[in-house]
């Protein structure tokens, strides 16, 4: 499994990419997608929702279980990925590309987000 170096990762297995305009894209990692199994339903936060780092903001349902979706940052949701709502399997097939979940205007970023190498070590042990 290769985690993109430019992203930051949470202990809840979400990834975060911050653009220059302060809007971050959030998704779940390949590790989490594999652990969940085939995702069959996605409930994502809605545009205008306020999300809080470490708190549940949606859920993903797979053939194995239901898992809460956690925000890695504080902010306001500016876009939800309708493609994932329509085809939840994108979370499994392209977790770092088309399977992103939502975009958020970041209010502040937690200090405990990990680099790709730190996340790889976290998931290895």
PDB file of C-alpha atoms in Angstrom:
ATOM      1  CA  UNK A   1       0.000   0.000   0.000  1.00  0.00           C
ATOM      2  CA  UNK A   2       1.361   3.369  -0.983  1.00  0.00           C
ATOM      3  CA  UNK A   3       0.098   6.448   0.816  1.00  0.00           C
ATOM      4  CA  UNK A   4       0.572   9.681  -1.169  1.00  0.00           C
ATOM      5  CA  UNK A   5       3.334  11.761   0.421  1.00  0.00           C
ATOM      6  CA  UNK A   6       1.567  15.123  -0.026  1.00  0.00           C
ATOM      7  CA  UNK A   7      -1.375  14.107   2.165  1.00  0.00           C
ATOM      8  CA  UNK A   8      -1.770  14.127   5.949  1.00  0.00           C
ATOM      9  CA  UNK A   9      -3.403  11.250   7.841  1.00  0.00           C
ATOM     10  CA  UNK A  10      -5.488  10.874  10.999  1.00  0.00           C
ATOM     11  CA  UNK A  11      -5.512   8.042  13.519  1.00  0.00           C
ATOM     12  CA  UNK A  12      -9.121   7.397  12.421  1.00  0.00           C
ATOM     13  CA  UNK A  13      -7.758   6.568   8.910  1.00  0.00           C
ATOM     14  CA  UNK A  14      -8.893   9.675   7.065  1.00  0.00           C
ATOM     15  CA  UNK A  15      -6.599  11.570   4.718  1.00  0.00           C
ATOM     16  CA  UNK A  16      -6.471  15.312   4.149  1.00  0.00           C
ATOM     17  CA  UNK A  17      -5.136  17.433   1.311  1.00  0.00           C
ATOM     18  CA  UNK A  18      -5.136  21.197   1.828  1.00  0.00           C
ATOM     19  CA  UNK A  19      -5.265  23.467  -1.210  1.00  0.00           C
ATOM     20  CA  UNK A  20      -3.847  26.988  -1.248  1.00  0.00           C
ATOM     21  CA  UNK A  21      -7.305  28.552  -0.892  1.00  0.00           C
ATOM     22  CA  UNK A  22      -7.782  26.890   2.502  1.00  0.00           C
ATOM     23  CA  UNK A  23     -10.147  24.191   1.259  1.00  0.00           C
ATOM     24  CA  UNK A  24      -9.148  20.641   2.126  1.00  0.00           C
ATOM     25  CA  UNK A  25     -10.262  17.410   0.483  1.00  0.00           C
ATOM     26  CA  UNK A  26     -11.031  14.526   2.865  1.00  0.00           C
ATOM     27  CA  UNK A  27     -11.239  10.799   2.188  1.00  0.00           C
ATOM     28  CA  UNK A  28     -10.499   7.498   3.850  1.00  0.00           C
ATOM     29  CA  UNK A  29      -7.231   5.690   3.332  1.00  0.00           C
ATOM     30  CA  UNK A  30      -6.668   2.566   1.283  1.00  0.00           C
ATOM     31  CA  UNK A  31      -5.919   0.766   4.567  1.00  0.00           C
ATOM     32  CA  UNK A  32      -9.372   1.717   5.912  1.00  0.00           C
ATOM     33  CA  UNK A  33     -11.115   0.901   2.623  1.00  0.00           C
ATOM     34  CA  UNK A  34      -9.549  -2.564   2.616  1.00  0.00           C
ATOM     35  CA  UNK A  35     -10.497  -3.129   6.258  1.00  0.00           C
ATOM     36  CA  UNK A  36     -14.102  -2.090   5.602  1.00  0.00           C
ATOM     37  CA  UNK A  37     -14.575  -4.351   2.604  1.00  0.00           C
ATOM     38  CA  UNK A  38     -16.908  -3.440  -0.241  1.00  0.00           C
ATOM     39  CA  UNK A  39     -18.527  -0.085   0.559  1.00  0.00           C
ATOM     40  CA  UNK A  40     -22.208  -0.151  -0.425  1.00  0.00           C
ATOM     41  CA  UNK A  41     -23.538   3.072   1.146  1.00  0.00           C
ATOM     42  CA  UNK A  42     -22.092   6.478   2.006  1.00  0.00           C
ATOM     43  CA  UNK A  43     -23.715   9.116   4.194  1.00  0.00           C
ATOM     44  CA  UNK A  44     -21.615  12.258   3.826  1.00  0.00           C
ATOM     45  CA  UNK A  45     -21.846  15.630   5.565  1.00  0.00           C
ATOM     46  CA  UNK A  46     -23.855  18.227   3.650  1.00  0.00           C
ATOM     47  CA  UNK A  47     -22.721  21.576   2.272  1.00  0.00           C
ATOM     48  CA  UNK A  48     -22.874  24.127   5.079  1.00  0.00           C
ATOM     49  CA  UNK A  49     -22.389  21.570   7.860  1.00  0.00           C
ATOM     50  CA  UNK A  50     -19.769  22.422  10.467  1.00  0.00           C
ATOM     51  CA  UNK A  51     -17.376  19.553  11.188  1.00  0.00           C
ATOM     52  CA  UNK A  52     -15.101  19.118  14.197  1.00  0.00           C
ATOM     53  CA  UNK A  53     -11.797  17.269  14.223  1.00  0.00           C
ATOM     54  CA  UNK A  54     -12.170  13.789  15.684  1.00  0.00           C
ATOM     55  CA  UNK A  55     -15.975  13.855  15.676  1.00  0.00           C
ATOM     56  CA  UNK A  56     -18.297  11.773  13.517  1.00  0.00           C
ATOM     57  CA  UNK A  57     -19.694  13.566  10.469  1.00  0.00           C
ATOM     58  CA  UNK A  58     -21.126  10.694   8.426  1.00  0.00           C
ATOM     59  CA  UNK A  59     -20.875   6.963   7.914  1.00  0.00           C
ATOM     60  CA  UNK A  60     -19.785   4.326   5.465  1.00  0.00           C
ATOM     61  CA  UNK A  61     -21.591   1.014   5.261  1.00  0.00           C
ATOM     62  CA  UNK A  62     -19.891  -2.031   3.804  1.00  0.00           C
ATOM     63  CA  UNK A  63     -20.738  -5.663   3.347  1.00  0.00           C
ATOM     64  CA  UNK A  64     -18.873  -6.246   6.645  1.00  0.00           C
ATOM     65  CA  UNK A  65     -19.950  -3.393   8.908  1.00  0.00           C
ATOM     66  CA  UNK A  66     -20.969   0.226   9.382  1.00  0.00           C
ATOM     67  CA  UNK A  67     -18.210   2.671  10.220  1.00  0.00           C
ATOM     68  CA  UNK A  68     -18.387   6.289  11.340  1.00  0.00           C
ATOM     69  CA  UNK A  69     -16.658   8.874   9.196  1.00  0.00           C
ATOM     70  CA  UNK A  70     -14.568  11.333  11.212  1.00  0.00           C
ATOM     71  CA  UNK A  71     -13.388  14.762  10.188  1.00  0.00           C
ATOM     72  CA  UNK A  72      -9.628  15.285  10.549  1.00  0.00           C
ATOM     73  CA  UNK A  73     -10.108  19.084  10.827  1.00  0.00           C
ATOM     74  CA  UNK A  74     -12.473  21.787  12.064  1.00  0.00           C
ATOM     75  CA  UNK A  75     -14.334  23.696   9.385  1.00  0.00           C
ATOM     76  CA  UNK A  76     -17.340  24.107   7.118  1.00  0.00           C
ATOM     77  CA  UNK A  77     -18.239  21.599   4.415  1.00  0.00           C
ATOM     78  CA  UNK A  78     -18.192  23.233   0.971  1.00  0.00           C
ATOM     79  CA  UNK A  79     -18.759  20.131  -1.173  1.00  0.00           C
ATOM     80  CA  UNK A  80     -19.770  16.483  -0.801  1.00  0.00           C
ATOM     81  CA  UNK A  81     -18.750  13.954  -3.443  1.00  0.00           C
ATOM     82  CA  UNK A  82     -22.045  13.040  -5.100  1.00  0.00           C
ATOM     83  CA  UNK A  83     -20.203  10.452  -7.228  1.00  0.00           C
ATOM     84  CA  UNK A  84     -19.458   8.460  -4.047  1.00  0.00           C
ATOM     85  CA  UNK A  85     -23.078   8.716  -2.888  1.00  0.00           C
ATOM     86  CA  UNK A  86     -24.170   7.392  -6.296  1.00  0.00           C
ATOM     87  CA  UNK A  87     -21.399   4.755  -6.503  1.00  0.00           C
ATOM     88  CA  UNK A  88     -19.937   3.987  -3.036  1.00  0.00           C
ATOM     89  CA  UNK A  89     -17.531   1.421  -4.544  1.00  0.00           C
ATOM     90  CA  UNK A  90     -15.320   4.394  -5.573  1.00  0.00           C
ATOM     91  CA  UNK A  91     -14.143   4.440  -1.944  1.00  0.00           C
ATOM     92  CA  UNK A  92     -12.595   1.001  -2.554  1.00  0.00           C
ATOM     93  CA  UNK A  93     -11.440   1.384  -6.159  1.00  0.00           C
ATOM     94  CA  UNK A  94      -9.950   4.894  -5.937  1.00  0.00           C
ATOM     95  CA  UNK A  95      -9.655   6.033  -2.290  1.00  0.00           C
ATOM     96  CA  UNK A  96      -7.119   8.774  -3.097  1.00  0.00           C
ATOM     97  CA  UNK A  97      -8.673   9.923  -6.378  1.00  0.00           C
ATOM     98  CA  UNK A  98     -12.369   9.699  -7.312  1.00  0.00           C
ATOM     99  CA  UNK A  99     -13.290   8.165  -3.950  1.00  0.00           C
ATOM    100  CA  UNK A 100     -12.716  11.351  -1.935  1.00  0.00           C
ATOM    101  CA  UNK A 101     -15.618  12.124   0.413  1.00  0.00           C
ATOM    102  CA  UNK A 102     -15.978  15.843   1.068  1.00  0.00           C
ATOM    103  CA  UNK A 103     -14.258  19.216   0.901  1.00  0.00           C
ATOM    104  CA  UNK A 104     -14.053  21.510   3.886  1.00  0.00           C
ATOM    105  CA  UNK A 105     -12.946  25.114   4.416  1.00  0.00           C
ATOM    106  CA  UNK A 106     -10.446  24.541   7.215  1.00  0.00           C
ATOM    107  CA  UNK A 107     -10.819  26.666  10.354  1.00  0.00           C
ATOM    108  CA  UNK A 108      -7.747  25.139  12.019  1.00  0.00           C
ATOM    109  CA  UNK A 109      -5.712  22.009  11.574  1.00  0.00           C
ATOM    110  CA  UNK A 110      -4.908  19.642  14.440  1.00  0.00           C
ATOM    111  CA  UNK A 111      -1.273  19.118  15.300  1.00  0.00           C
ATOM    112  CA  UNK A 112      -1.575  15.316  15.439  1.00  0.00           C
ATOM    113  CA  UNK A 113      -2.013  14.616  11.709  1.00  0.00           C
ATOM    114  CA  UNK A 114       0.631  12.211  10.435  1.00  0.00           C
ATOM    115  CA  UNK A 115       2.877  12.204   7.392  1.00  0.00           C
ATOM    116  CA  UNK A 116       2.608   9.294   4.946  1.00  0.00           C
ATOM    117  CA  UNK A 117       5.606   7.572   6.561  1.00  0.00           C
ATOM    118  CA  UNK A 118       4.226   8.072  10.075  1.00  0.00           C
ATOM    119  CA  UNK A 119       0.844   6.689   8.967  1.00  0.00           C
ATOM    120  CA  UNK A 120       2.516   3.658   7.371  1.00  0.00           C
ATOM    121  CA  UNK A 121       4.301   2.956  10.658  1.00  0.00           C
ATOM    122  CA  UNK A 122       1.028   3.495  12.601  1.00  0.00           C
ATOM    123  CA  UNK A 123      -0.848   0.955  10.462  1.00  0.00           C
ATOM    124  CA  UNK A 124       2.014  -1.552  10.477  1.00  0.00           C
ATOM    125  CA  UNK A 125       2.050  -1.986  14.206  1.00  0.00           C
TER     126      UNK A 125
END
